mmCIF file of C-alpha atoms in Angstrom:
data_model
loop_
_atom_site.group_PDB
_atom_site.id
_atom_site.type_symbol
_atom_site.label_atom_id
_atom_site.label_comp_id
_atom_site.label_asym_id
_atom_site.label_seq_id
_atom_site.Cartn_x
_atom_site.Cartn_y
_atom_site.Cartn_z
ATOM 1 C CA MET A 1 -3.921 -11.120 -16.991
ATOM 2 C CA THR A 2 -6.216 -10.488 -14.038
ATOM 3 C CA THR A 3 -3.526 -11.423 -11.497
ATOM 4 C CA ALA A 4 -1.053 -9.093 -13.206
ATOM 5 C CA ARG A 5 -3.655 -6.308 -13.137
ATOM 6 C CA ILE A 6 -4.381 -6.901 -9.440
ATOM 7 C CA VAL A 7 -0.688 -6.848 -8.524
ATOM 8 C CA THR A 8 -0.012 -3.753 -10.637
ATOM 9 C CA LEU A 9 -2.919 -1.868 -9.078
ATOM 10 C CA PHE A 10 -1.777 -2.826 -5.570
ATOM 11 C CA VAL A 11 1.763 -1.595 -6.308
ATOM 12 C CA VAL A 12 0.522 1.698 -7.770
ATOM 13 C CA ALA A 13 -1.865 2.129 -4.830
ATOM 14 C CA ALA A 14 0.973 1.478 -2.384
ATOM 15 C CA VAL A 15 3.227 4.061 -4.007
ATOM 16 C CA ALA A 16 0.419 6.644 -3.963
ATOM 17 C CA GLU A 17 -0.643 6.011 -0.366
ATOM 18 C CA ILE A 18 2.773 5.508 1.188
ATOM 19 C CA GLY A 19 4.256 8.335 -0.867
ATOM 20 C CA GLY A 20 1.394 10.636 0.108
ATOM 21 C CA ALA A 21 1.760 9.832 3.780
ATOM 22 C CA TRP A 22 5.532 10.282 3.523
ATOM 23 C CA LEU A 23 5.098 13.709 1.917
ATOM 24 C CA ILE A 24 2.776 14.832 4.716
ATOM 25 C CA TRP A 25 5.224 13.408 7.284
ATOM 26 C CA GLN A 26 7.974 15.460 5.656
ATOM 27 C CA ALA A 27 5.857 18.617 5.803
ATOM 28 C CA VAL A 28 4.838 18.183 9.437
ATOM 29 C CA ARG A 29 7.753 16.369 11.080
ATOM 30 C CA GLU A 30 10.649 17.604 8.959
ATOM 31 C CA ASN A 31 9.392 21.150 8.208
ATOM 32 C CA ARG A 32 9.785 20.654 4.461
ATOM 33 C CA GLY A 33 7.055 23.120 3.503
ATOM 34 C CA TRP A 34 3.326 23.254 2.922
ATOM 35 C CA TRP A 35 3.653 22.141 -0.704
ATOM 36 C CA PHE A 36 4.905 18.740 0.484
ATOM 37 C CA ALA A 37 1.637 18.381 2.399
ATOM 38 C CA LEU A 38 -0.365 19.490 -0.631
ATOM 39 C CA LEU A 39 1.363 16.927 -2.849
ATOM 40 C CA GLY A 40 0.734 14.324 -0.155
ATOM 41 C CA ILE A 41 -2.976 15.098 -0.143
ATOM 42 C CA VAL A 42 -3.097 14.742 -3.926
ATOM 43 C CA ALA A 43 -1.240 11.407 -3.770
ATOM 44 C CA LEU A 44 -3.563 10.093 -1.052
ATOM 45 C CA GLY A 45 -6.565 11.054 -3.170
ATOM 46 C CA ALA A 46 -5.024 9.249 -6.147
ATOM 47 C CA TYR A 47 -4.642 6.150 -3.979
ATOM 48 C CA GLY A 48 -8.403 6.055 -3.428
ATOM 49 C CA PHE A 49 -9.054 6.124 -7.149
ATOM 50 C CA VAL A 50 -6.448 3.476 -7.952
ATOM 51 C CA ALA A 51 -7.885 1.117 -5.334
ATOM 52 C CA ALA A 52 -11.333 1.529 -6.897
ATOM 53 C CA PHE A 53 -10.061 0.010 -10.156
ATOM 54 C CA GLN A 54 -9.449 -3.406 -8.585
ATOM 55 C CA PRO A 55 -11.500 -6.074 -10.401
ATOM 56 C CA ASP A 56 -12.977 -7.457 -7.150
ATOM 57 C CA ALA A 57 -16.223 -5.646 -6.358
ATOM 58 C CA ASN A 58 -15.936 -6.150 -2.576
ATOM 59 C CA PHE A 59 -14.474 -3.045 -0.945
ATOM 60 C CA GLY A 60 -13.699 -4.826 2.320
ATOM 61 C CA ARG A 61 -11.803 -7.656 0.618
ATOM 62 C CA VAL A 62 -9.768 -5.292 -1.540
ATOM 63 C CA LEU A 63 -8.795 -3.056 1.386
ATOM 64 C CA ALA A 64 -8.056 -6.015 3.659
ATOM 65 C CA ALA A 65 -5.733 -7.517 1.060
ATOM 66 C CA TYR A 66 -4.167 -4.118 0.449
ATOM 67 C CA GLY A 67 -3.277 -4.037 4.144
ATOM 68 C CA GLY A 68 -0.651 -6.716 3.555
ATOM 69 C CA VAL A 69 0.714 -4.856 0.551
ATOM 70 C CA PHE A 70 0.835 -1.663 2.630
ATOM 71 C CA ILE A 71 2.899 -3.391 5.332
ATOM 72 C CA ALA A 72 5.483 -4.699 2.873
ATOM 73 C CA GLY A 73 5.443 -1.505 0.841
ATOM 74 C CA SER A 74 5.983 0.678 3.887
ATOM 75 C CA LEU A 75 9.050 -1.291 4.888
ATOM 76 C CA ALA A 76 10.370 -1.184 1.313
ATOM 77 C CA TRP A 77 9.764 2.581 1.149
ATOM 78 C CA GLY A 78 11.649 3.021 4.410
ATOM 79 C CA ILE A 79 14.589 1.008 3.089
ATOM 80 C CA VAL A 80 14.809 2.805 -0.256
ATOM 81 C CA VAL A 81 13.860 6.359 0.708
ATOM 82 C CA ASP A 82 14.831 6.735 4.369
ATOM 83 C CA GLY A 83 17.663 4.229 4.795
ATOM 84 C CA PHE A 84 15.621 2.178 7.298
ATOM 85 C CA ARG A 85 17.190 -1.130 8.344
ATOM 86 C CA PRO A 86 14.490 -3.713 9.058
ATOM 87 C CA THR A 87 14.974 -6.523 11.529
ATOM 88 C CA LEU A 88 14.469 -10.181 10.725
ATOM 89 C CA TRP A 89 11.049 -9.873 12.375
ATOM 90 C CA ASP A 90 10.098 -7.009 10.088
ATOM 91 C CA TYR A 91 10.801 -9.278 7.115
ATOM 92 C CA VAL A 92 8.954 -12.232 8.646
ATOM 93 C CA GLY A 93 5.921 -10.107 9.511
ATOM 94 C CA SER A 94 5.905 -8.570 6.063
ATOM 95 C CA ALA A 95 6.041 -11.986 4.395
ATOM 96 C CA ILE A 96 3.166 -13.237 6.538
ATOM 97 C CA ALA A 97 1.133 -10.149 5.651
ATOM 98 C CA LEU A 98 1.765 -10.678 1.927
ATOM 99 C CA VAL A 99 0.747 -14.328 2.141
ATOM 100 C CA GLY A 100 -2.436 -13.251 3.914
ATOM 101 C CA ALA A 101 -3.123 -10.634 1.251
ATOM 102 C CA ALA A 102 -2.628 -13.203 -1.511
ATOM 103 C CA ILE A 103 -4.994 -15.641 0.184
ATOM 104 C CA ILE A 104 -7.671 -12.975 0.553
ATOM 105 C CA ILE A 105 -7.548 -11.578 -2.966
ATOM 106 C CA LEU A 106 -6.496 -14.586 -5.090
ATOM 107 C CA ALA A 107 -8.362 -17.481 -3.453
ATOM 108 C CA PRO A 108 -11.353 -18.811 -5.401
ATOM 109 C CA VAL A 109 -14.657 -17.328 -4.272
ATOM 110 C CA VAL A 110 -17.121 -19.993 -3.177
ATOM 111 C CA THR A 111 -20.719 -19.333 -4.212
ATOM 112 C CA ASP A 112 -23.813 -20.204 -2.194
ATOM 113 C CA ALA A 113 -24.023 -23.416 -4.207
ATOM 114 C CA GLY A 114 -20.589 -24.421 -2.888
ATOM 115 C CA GLU A 115 -18.813 -23.967 -6.218
ATOM 116 C CA ALA A 116 -15.431 -22.311 -6.475
#
């Protein structure tokens, strides 16, 4: 259940952060209106709260692992929302980032006594 919770929280965090940044991008770069920026600010704030619900108590580890999710999520958002066409190298880089994120967040934590 913990792995499912971790993955779910990372997905929700990605939607909030990437969606928030996209909304601000739309307001500034595409002149979509100030309310897009306001919604983006709200979504980015929600991202911070969602990330805080991760079961791991180490902020640095959670945010480092989220970096990989952010990379893959950003490409996925671009494909679905903006019609972006990634290259093979975008996919390869995204896969590497996700493997790195999984290693960081799912690997057993070794204690000072050397136990996993």
